[in-house]
CSV table of C-alpha atoms in Angstrom, one decimal:
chain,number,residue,atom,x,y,z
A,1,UNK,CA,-6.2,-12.6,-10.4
A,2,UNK,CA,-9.1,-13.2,-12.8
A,3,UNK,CA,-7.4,-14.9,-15.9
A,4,UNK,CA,-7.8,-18.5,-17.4
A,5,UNK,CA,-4.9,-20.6,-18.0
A,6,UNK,CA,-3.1,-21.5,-21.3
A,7,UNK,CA,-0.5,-23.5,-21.7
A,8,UNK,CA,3.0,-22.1,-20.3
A,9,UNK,CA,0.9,-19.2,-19.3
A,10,UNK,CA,1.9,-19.9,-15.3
A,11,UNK,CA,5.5,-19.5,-15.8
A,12,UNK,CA,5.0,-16.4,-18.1
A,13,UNK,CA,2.6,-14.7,-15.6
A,14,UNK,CA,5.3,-15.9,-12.4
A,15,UNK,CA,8.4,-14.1,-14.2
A,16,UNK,CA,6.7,-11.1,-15.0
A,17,UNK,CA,5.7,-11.0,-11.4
A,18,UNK,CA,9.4,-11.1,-10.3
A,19,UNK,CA,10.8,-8.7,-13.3
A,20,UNK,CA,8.2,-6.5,-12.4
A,21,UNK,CA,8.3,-6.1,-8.4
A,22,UNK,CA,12.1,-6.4,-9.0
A,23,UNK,CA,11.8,-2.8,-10.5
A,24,UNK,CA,10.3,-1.8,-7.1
A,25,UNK,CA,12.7,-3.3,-5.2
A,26,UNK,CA,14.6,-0.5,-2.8
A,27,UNK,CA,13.0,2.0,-4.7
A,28,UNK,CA,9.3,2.1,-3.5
A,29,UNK,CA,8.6,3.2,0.4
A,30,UNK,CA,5.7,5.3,0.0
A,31,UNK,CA,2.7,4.0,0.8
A,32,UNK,CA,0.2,5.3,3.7
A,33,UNK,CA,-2.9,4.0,5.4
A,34,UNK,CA,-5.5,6.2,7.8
A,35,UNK,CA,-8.5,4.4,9.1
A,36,UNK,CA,-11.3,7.2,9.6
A,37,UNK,CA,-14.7,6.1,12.2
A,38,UNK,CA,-17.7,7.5,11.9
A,39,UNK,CA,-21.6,7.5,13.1
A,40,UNK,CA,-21.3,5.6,16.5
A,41,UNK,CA,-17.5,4.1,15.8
A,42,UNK,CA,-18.2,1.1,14.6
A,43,UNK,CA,-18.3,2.2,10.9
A,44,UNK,CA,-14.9,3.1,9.6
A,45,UNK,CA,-13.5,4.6,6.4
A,46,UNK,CA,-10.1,2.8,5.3
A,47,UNK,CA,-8.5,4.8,3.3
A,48,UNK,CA,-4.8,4.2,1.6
A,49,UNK,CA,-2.6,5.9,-1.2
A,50,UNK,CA,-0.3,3.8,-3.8
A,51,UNK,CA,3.0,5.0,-4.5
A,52,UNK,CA,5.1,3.9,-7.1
A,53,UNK,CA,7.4,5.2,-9.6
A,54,UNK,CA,6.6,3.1,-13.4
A,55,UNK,CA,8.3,0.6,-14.2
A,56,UNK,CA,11.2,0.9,-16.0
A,57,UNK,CA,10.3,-0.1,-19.9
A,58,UNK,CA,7.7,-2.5,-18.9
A,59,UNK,CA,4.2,-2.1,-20.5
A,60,UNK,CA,2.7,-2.3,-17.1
A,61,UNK,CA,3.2,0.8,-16.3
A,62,UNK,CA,0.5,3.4,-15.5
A,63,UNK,CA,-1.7,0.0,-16.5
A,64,UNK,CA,-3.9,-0.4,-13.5
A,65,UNK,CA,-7.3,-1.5,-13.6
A,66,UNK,CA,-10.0,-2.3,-11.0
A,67,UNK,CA,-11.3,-5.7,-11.7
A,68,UNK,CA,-13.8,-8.1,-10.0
A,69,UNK,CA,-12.6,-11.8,-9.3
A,70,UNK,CA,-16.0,-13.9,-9.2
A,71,UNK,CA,-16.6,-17.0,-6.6
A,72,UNK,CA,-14.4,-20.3,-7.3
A,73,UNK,CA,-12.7,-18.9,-10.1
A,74,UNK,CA,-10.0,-21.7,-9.4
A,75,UNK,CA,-6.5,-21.0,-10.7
A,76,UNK,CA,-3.6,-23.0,-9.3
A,77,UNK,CA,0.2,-22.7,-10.5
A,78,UNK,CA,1.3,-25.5,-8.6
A,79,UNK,CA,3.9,-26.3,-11.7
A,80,UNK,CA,5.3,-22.9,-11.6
A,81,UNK,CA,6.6,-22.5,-8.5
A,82,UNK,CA,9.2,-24.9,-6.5
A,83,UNK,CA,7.5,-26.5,-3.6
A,84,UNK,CA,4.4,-27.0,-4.0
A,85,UNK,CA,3.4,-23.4,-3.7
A,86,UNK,CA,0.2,-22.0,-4.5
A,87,UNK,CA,-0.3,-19.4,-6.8
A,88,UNK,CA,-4.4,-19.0,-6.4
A,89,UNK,CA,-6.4,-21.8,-5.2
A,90,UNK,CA,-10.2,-21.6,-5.4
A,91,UNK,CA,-12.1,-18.6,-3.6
A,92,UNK,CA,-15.2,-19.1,-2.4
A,93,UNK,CA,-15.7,-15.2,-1.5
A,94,UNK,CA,-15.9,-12.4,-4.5
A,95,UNK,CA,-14.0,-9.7,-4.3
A,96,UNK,CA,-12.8,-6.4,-6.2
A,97,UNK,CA,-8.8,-5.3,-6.2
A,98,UNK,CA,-6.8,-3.1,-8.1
A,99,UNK,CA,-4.4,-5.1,-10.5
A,100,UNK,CA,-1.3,-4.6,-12.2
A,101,UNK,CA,-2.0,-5.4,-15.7
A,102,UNK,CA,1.3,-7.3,-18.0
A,103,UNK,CA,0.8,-7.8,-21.7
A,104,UNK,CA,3.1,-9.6,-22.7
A,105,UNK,CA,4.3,-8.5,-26.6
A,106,UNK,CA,1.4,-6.1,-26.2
A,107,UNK,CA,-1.0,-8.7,-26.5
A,108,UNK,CA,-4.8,-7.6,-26.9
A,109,UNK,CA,-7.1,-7.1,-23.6
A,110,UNK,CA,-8.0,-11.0,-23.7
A,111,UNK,CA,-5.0,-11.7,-23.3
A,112,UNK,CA,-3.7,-9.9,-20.4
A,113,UNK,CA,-2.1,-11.3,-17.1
A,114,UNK,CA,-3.6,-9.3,-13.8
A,115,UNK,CA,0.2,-10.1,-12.5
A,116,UNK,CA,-0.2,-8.3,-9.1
A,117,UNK,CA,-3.0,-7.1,-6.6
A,118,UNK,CA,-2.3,-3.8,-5.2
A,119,UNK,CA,-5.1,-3.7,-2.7
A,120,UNK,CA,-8.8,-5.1,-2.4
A,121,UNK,CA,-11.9,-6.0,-0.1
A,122,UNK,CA,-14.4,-8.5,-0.9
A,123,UNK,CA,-18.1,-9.1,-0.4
A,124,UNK,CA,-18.0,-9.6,3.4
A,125,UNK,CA,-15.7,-6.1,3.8
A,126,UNK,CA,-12.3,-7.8,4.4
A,127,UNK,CA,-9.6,-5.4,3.2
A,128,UNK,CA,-6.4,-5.9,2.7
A,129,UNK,CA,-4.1,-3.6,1.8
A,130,UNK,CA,-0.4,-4.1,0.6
A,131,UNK,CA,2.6,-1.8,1.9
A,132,UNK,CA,5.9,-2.2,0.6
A,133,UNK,CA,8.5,-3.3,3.9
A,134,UNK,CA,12.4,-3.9,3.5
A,135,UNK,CA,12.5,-5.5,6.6
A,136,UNK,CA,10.3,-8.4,5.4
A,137,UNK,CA,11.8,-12.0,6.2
A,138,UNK,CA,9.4,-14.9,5.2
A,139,UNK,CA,8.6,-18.3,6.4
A,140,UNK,CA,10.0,-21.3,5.0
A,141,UNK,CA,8.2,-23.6,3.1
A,142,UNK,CA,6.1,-25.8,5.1
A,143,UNK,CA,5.4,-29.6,3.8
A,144,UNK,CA,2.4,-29.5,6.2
A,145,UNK,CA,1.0,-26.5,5.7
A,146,UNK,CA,-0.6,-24.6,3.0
A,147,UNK,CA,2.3,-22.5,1.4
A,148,UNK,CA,1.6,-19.1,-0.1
A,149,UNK,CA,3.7,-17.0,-2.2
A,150,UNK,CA,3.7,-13.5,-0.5
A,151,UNK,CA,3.3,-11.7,-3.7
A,152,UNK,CA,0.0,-13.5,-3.8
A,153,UNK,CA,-0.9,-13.0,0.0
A,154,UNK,CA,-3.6,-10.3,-1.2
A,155,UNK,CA,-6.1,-12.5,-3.7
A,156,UNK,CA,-5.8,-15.6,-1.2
A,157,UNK,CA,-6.8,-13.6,1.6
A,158,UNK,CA,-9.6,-12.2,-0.1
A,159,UNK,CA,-11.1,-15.0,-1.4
A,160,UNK,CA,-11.1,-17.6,1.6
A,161,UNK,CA,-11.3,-15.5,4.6
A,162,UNK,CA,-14.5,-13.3,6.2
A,163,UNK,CA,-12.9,-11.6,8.7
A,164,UNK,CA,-9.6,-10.2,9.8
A,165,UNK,CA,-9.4,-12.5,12.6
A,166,UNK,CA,-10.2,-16.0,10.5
A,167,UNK,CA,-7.4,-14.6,8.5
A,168,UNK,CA,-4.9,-14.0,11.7
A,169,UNK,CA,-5.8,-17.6,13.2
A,170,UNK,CA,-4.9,-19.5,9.3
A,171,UNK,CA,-1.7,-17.7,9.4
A,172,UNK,CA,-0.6,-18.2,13.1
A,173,UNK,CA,-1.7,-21.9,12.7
A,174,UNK,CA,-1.8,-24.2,9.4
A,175,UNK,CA,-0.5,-21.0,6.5
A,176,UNK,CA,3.3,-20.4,5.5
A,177,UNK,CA,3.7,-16.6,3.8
A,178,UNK,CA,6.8,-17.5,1.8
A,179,UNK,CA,9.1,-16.3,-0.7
A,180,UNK,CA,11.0,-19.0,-2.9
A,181,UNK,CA,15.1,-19.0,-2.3
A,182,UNK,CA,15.4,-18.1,-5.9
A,183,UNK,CA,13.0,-15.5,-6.5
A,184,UNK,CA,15.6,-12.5,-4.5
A,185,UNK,CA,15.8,-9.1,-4.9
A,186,UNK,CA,12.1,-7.9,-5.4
A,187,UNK,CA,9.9,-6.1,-3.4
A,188,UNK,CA,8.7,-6.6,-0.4
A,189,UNK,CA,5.5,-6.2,1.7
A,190,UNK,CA,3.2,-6.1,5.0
A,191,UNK,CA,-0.2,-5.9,5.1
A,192,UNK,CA,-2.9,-3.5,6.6
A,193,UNK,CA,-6.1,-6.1,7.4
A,194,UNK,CA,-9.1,-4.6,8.5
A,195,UNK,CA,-13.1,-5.8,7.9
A,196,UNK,CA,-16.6,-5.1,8.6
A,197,UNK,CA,-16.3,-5.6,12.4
A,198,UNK,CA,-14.1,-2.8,13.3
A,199,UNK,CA,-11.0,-5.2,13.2
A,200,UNK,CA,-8.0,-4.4,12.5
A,201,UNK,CA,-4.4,-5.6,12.1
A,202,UNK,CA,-0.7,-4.9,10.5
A,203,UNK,CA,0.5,-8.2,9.7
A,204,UNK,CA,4.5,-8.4,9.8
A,205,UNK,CA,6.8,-11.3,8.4
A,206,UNK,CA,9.9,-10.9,10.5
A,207,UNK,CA,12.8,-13.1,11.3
A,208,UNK,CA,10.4,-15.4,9.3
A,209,UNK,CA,7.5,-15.6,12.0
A,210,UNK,CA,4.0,-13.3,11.8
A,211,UNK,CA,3.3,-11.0,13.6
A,212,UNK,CA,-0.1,-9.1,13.8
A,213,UNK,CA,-0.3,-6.0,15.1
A,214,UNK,CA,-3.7,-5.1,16.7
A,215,UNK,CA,-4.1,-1.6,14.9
A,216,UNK,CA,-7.3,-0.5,16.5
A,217,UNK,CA,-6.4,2.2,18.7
A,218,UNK,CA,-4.3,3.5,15.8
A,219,UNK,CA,-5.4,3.2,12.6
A,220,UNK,CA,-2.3,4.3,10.6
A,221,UNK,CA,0.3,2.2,8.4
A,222,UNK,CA,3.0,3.8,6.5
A,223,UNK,CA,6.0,1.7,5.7
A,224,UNK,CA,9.7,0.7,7.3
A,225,UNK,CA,11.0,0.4,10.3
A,226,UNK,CA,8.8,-1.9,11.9
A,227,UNK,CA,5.0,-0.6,12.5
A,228,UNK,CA,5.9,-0.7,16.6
A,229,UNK,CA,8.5,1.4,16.3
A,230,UNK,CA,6.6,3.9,14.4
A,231,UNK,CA,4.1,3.5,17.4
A,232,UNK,CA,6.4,4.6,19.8
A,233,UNK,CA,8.2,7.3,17.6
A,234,UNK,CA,4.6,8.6,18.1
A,235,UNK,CA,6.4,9.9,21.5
A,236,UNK,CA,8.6,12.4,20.1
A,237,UNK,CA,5.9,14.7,19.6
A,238,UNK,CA,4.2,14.2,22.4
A,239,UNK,CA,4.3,18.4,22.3
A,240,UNK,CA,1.8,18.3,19.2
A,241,UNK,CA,-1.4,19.5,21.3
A,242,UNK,CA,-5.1,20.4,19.7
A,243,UNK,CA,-5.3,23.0,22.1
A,244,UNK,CA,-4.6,26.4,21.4
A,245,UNK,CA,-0.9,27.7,22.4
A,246,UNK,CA,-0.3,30.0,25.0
A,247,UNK,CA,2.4,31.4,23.5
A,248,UNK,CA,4.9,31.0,25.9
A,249,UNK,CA,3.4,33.8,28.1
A,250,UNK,CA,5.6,32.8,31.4
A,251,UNK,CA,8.5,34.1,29.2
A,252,UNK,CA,6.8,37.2,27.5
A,253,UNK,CA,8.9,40.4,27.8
A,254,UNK,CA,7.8,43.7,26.0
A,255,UNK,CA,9.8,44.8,23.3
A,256,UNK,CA,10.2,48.0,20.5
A,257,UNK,CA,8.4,45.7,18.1
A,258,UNK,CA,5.6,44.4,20.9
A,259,UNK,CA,5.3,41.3,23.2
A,260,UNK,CA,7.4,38.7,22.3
A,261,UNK,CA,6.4,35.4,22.4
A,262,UNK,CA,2.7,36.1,21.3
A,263,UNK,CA,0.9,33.6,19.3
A,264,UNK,CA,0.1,35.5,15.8
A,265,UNK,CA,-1.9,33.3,13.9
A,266,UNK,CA,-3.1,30.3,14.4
A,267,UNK,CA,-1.3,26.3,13.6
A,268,UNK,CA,0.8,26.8,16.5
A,269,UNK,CA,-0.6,23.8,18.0
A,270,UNK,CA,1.4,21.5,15.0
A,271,UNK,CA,4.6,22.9,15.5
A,272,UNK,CA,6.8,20.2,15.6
A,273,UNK,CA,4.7,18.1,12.9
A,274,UNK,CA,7.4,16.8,10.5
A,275,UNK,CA,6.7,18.0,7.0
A,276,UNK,CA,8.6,15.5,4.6
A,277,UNK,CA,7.1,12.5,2.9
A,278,UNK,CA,9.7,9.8,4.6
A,279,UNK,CA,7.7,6.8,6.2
A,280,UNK,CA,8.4,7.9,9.4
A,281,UNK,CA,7.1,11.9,8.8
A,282,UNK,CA,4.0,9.9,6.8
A,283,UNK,CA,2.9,8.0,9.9
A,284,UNK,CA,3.6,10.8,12.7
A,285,UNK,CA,1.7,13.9,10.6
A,286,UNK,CA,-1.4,11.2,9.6
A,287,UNK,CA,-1.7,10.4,13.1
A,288,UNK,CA,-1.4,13.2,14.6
A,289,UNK,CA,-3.6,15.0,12.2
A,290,UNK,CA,-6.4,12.2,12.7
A,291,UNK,CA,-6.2,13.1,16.0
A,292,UNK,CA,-6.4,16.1,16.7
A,293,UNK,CA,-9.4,16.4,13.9
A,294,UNK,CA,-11.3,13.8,15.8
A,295,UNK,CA,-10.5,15.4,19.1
A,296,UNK,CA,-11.3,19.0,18.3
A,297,UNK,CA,-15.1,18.2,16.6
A,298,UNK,CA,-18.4,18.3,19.2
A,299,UNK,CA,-20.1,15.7,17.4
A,300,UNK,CA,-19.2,12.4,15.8
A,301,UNK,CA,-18.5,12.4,11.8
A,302,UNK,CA,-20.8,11.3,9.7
A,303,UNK,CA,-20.7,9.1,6.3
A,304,UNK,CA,-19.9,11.9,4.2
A,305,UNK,CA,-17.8,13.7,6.4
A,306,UNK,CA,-15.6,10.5,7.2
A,307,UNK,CA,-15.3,10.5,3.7
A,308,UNK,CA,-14.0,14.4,3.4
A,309,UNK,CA,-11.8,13.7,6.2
A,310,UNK,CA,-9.8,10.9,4.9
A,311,UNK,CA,-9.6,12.3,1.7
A,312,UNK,CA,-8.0,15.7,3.2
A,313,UNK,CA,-5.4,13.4,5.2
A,314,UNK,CA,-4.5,11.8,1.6
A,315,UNK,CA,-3.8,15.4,0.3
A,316,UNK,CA,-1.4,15.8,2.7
A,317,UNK,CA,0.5,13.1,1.8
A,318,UNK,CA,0.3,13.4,-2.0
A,319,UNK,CA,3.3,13.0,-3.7
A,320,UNK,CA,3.7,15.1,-7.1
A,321,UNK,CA,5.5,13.2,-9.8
A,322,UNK,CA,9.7,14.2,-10.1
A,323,UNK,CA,9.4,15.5,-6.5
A,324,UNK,CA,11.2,12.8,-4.6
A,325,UNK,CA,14.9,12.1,-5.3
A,326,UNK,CA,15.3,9.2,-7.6
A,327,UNK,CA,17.7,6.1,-6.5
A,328,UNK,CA,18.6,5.7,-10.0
A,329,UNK,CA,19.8,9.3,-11.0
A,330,UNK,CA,20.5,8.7,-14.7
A,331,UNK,CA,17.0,6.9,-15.4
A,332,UNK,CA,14.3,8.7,-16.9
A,333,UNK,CA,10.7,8.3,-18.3
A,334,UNK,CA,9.3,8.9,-21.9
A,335,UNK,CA,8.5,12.3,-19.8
A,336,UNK,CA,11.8,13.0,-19.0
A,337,UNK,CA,10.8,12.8,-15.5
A,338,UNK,CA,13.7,11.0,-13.1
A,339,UNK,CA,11.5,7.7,-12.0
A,340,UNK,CA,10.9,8.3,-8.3
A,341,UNK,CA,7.4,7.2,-6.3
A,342,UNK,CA,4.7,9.2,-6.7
A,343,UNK,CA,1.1,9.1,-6.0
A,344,UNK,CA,-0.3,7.1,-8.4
A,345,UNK,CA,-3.8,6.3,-6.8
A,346,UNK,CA,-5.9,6.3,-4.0
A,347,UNK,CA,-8.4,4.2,-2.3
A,348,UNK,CA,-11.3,4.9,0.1
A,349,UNK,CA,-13.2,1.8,1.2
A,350,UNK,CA,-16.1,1.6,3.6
A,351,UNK,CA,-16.6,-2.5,4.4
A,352,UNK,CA,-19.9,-2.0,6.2
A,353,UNK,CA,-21.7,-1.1,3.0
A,354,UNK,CA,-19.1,-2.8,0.6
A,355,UNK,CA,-18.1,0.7,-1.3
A,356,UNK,CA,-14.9,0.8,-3.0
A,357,UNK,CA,-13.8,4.1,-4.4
A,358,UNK,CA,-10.1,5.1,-5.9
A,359,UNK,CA,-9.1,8.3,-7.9
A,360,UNK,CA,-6.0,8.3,-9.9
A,361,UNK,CA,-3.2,11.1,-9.8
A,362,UNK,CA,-4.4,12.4,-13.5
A,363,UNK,CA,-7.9,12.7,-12.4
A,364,UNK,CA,-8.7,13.3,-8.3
A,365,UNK,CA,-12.9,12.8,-8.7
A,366,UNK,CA,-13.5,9.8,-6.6
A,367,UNK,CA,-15.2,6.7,-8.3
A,368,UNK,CA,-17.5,4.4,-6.5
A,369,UNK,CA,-18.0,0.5,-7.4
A,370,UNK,CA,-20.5,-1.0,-4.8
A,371,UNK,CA,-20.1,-4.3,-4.4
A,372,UNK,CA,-23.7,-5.3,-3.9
A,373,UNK,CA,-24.2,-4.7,-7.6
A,374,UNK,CA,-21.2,-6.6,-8.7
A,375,UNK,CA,-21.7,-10.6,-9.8
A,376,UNK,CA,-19.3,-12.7,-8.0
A,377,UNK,CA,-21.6,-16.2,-8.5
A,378,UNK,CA,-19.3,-18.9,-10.0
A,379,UNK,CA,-18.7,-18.4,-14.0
A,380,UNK,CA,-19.4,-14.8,-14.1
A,381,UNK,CA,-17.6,-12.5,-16.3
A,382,UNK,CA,-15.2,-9.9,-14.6
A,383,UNK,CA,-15.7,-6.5,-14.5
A,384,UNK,CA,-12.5,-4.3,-16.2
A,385,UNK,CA,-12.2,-0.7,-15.1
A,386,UNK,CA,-9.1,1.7,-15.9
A,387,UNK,CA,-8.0,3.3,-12.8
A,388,UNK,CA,-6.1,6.4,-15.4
A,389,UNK,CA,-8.9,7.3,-17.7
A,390,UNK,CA,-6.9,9.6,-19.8
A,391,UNK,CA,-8.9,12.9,-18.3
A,392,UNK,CA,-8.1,15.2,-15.4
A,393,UNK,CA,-11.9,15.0,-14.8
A,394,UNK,CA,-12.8,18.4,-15.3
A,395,UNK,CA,-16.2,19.4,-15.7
A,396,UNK,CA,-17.7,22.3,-17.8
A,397,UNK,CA,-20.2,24.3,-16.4
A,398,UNK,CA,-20.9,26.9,-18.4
């Protein structure tokens, strides 16, 4: 959260935090995650949508921007919230997320408060990505430990840890992940954790302990219930096959109109796959999808094709603006558009080679930022880049 401090600035940039996710709150469960490998396995392509429906009358909304947060940039808002709880210490690793931007009275760009990451890796390929979770119950604040406000889990992890692993020991050991008693009703989150090594993790805040999740042989995160139970839900369709389907021929019996059952075309194989874009249906299809994909190809992916692949299991979860049912029936946008989630970006990240790409709903072309070109050292000026461009990317040919 690259901004410098002015007087009364912290509690100005903590309450538009909480107004802000407070507009999420019950109303944003739409988030999904699909880890892609490639080469010899080792490699993988994480890749994750956003959804989220604006925020009602708030100038943040559509205002997301991709911004680098440089070495040490120190930051603490130790004054702002009760406890002793930090806001952003110090980071001694660089790293690039994509940040909710507030103005507040439509201040001018130098202004601006970067009020909340919504996913990011940094210079060592540590990803963390944010999904919104009901089910969340924090820890309580700690007097021995270091005490972090969850809405800020995503910068601190970024900027102190390497791996997913150093991460998971700090937080089993000498971290609290907490949420203040009067900061209620907002949002709330787990966290998709995955780095250069392969790693990676789904770490869960419930009954106020963490849990990680080693998410290796899975490699998908939606949102509620619970990422175990979606693990086992996986069992329901344990009929999903990549094989071709017989067609039922032990039952066959000729008919005026022919043999009946006979396979006709081909998809048979998915029958079964749930369709809607619930949580539940997100997780099951991507999985299952991944799968089968991986399963049915002779030869390992490659870069490019990891890249194709997680893309097309994106598509498939894509969620068109006014097509979900809104919670709030009577509220509508400047667009007259019931608020609902919808897919407002996507991210494909590859931690081996520190490449960060994102497309926005408007315009689908992905956009790369390599992070060996970016300047983390200590002073340096962050880098600013609108994740809605104001085109649909369209390219003339002729």
């Amino acid at each position: 959260m690259s901004m410098t401090k002015r007087p009364g600035q912290s509690v100005v940039l903590v309450a538009a935090v909480v107004v802000v996710v407070a507009a999420w709150s019950g109303i944003v469960n739409a988030c999904t995650l699909v880890e892609i490998p490639f080469g010899d396995g080792v490699e993988f392509v994480t890749s994750r949508s956003l959804e989220f429906p604006g925020i009602f009358g708030l100038p943040v909304a559509h205002e997301w921007r991709l911004v680098s947060h440089p070495r040490s940039e120190g930051t603490t808002y130790n004054d702002a919230l009760p406890g002793g709880i930090d806001h952003h210490r110090s980071n001694p690793y660089g790293f690039v997320s994509i940040d909710a931007v507030f103005r507040p009275n439509h201040e001018s760009d130098r202004d601006i408060l970067h009020i909340l990451s919504g996913d990011g890796m940094n210079e060592f390929g540590l990803s963390v990505s944010p999904h919104s979770f009901a089910t969340s119950q924090y820890q309580r604040i700690a007097p021995l430990k270091q005490n972090i406000f969850y809405l800020y889990f995503v910068p601190w992890a970024l900027g102190n840890f390497k791996t997913a692993d150093d991460l998971i020991a700090s937080l089993r050991t000498n971290v609290s992940v907490v949420n203040p008693a009067h900061i209620g009703g907002v949002a709330k989150f787990h966290w998709s954790v995955s780095d250069a090594t392969g790693a990676s993790y789904v770490i869960e805040y419930l009954n106020g302990e963490v849990h990680a999740f080693d998410n290796t042989a899975v490699r998908v995160m939606t949102n509620d219930p619970s990422w175990p139970w979606h693990v086992q839900n996986l069992n329901t369709y344990a009929s999903v096959s990549p094989n071709w389907s017989d067609g039922g021929t032990q039952l066959a019996v000729e008919t005026p109109v022919g043999r009946v059952p006979s396979v006709v075309s081909n998809g048979y194989n998915l029958v079964g796959l749930p369709g809607d874009l619930t949580p539940q249906s997100r997780f099951v299809r991507t999985w299952y999808m991944k799968e089968i994909l991986l399963h049915n190809r002779m030869n390992p992916l490659d870069r490019d094709q990891a890249i194709m692949t997680a893309t097309a299991l994106l598509n498939s979860v894509f969620i068109p603006k006014g097509s979900l049912a809104s919670a709030l029936e009577d509220e509508f946008n400047e667009t007259k558009v019931r608020e609902a989630d919808f897919t407002q970006w996507n991210v494909c990240k590859l931690p081996v080679t520190g490449e960060y790409m994102f497309r926005s709903y408007e315009n689908m072309q992905w956009k790369r930022v390599q992070l060996s070109n970016v300047d983390f050292s200590v002073g340096a000026t962050p880098i600013m880049i609108d994740i809605f461009d104001g085109t649909l990317g369209i390219q003339d040919l002729v």
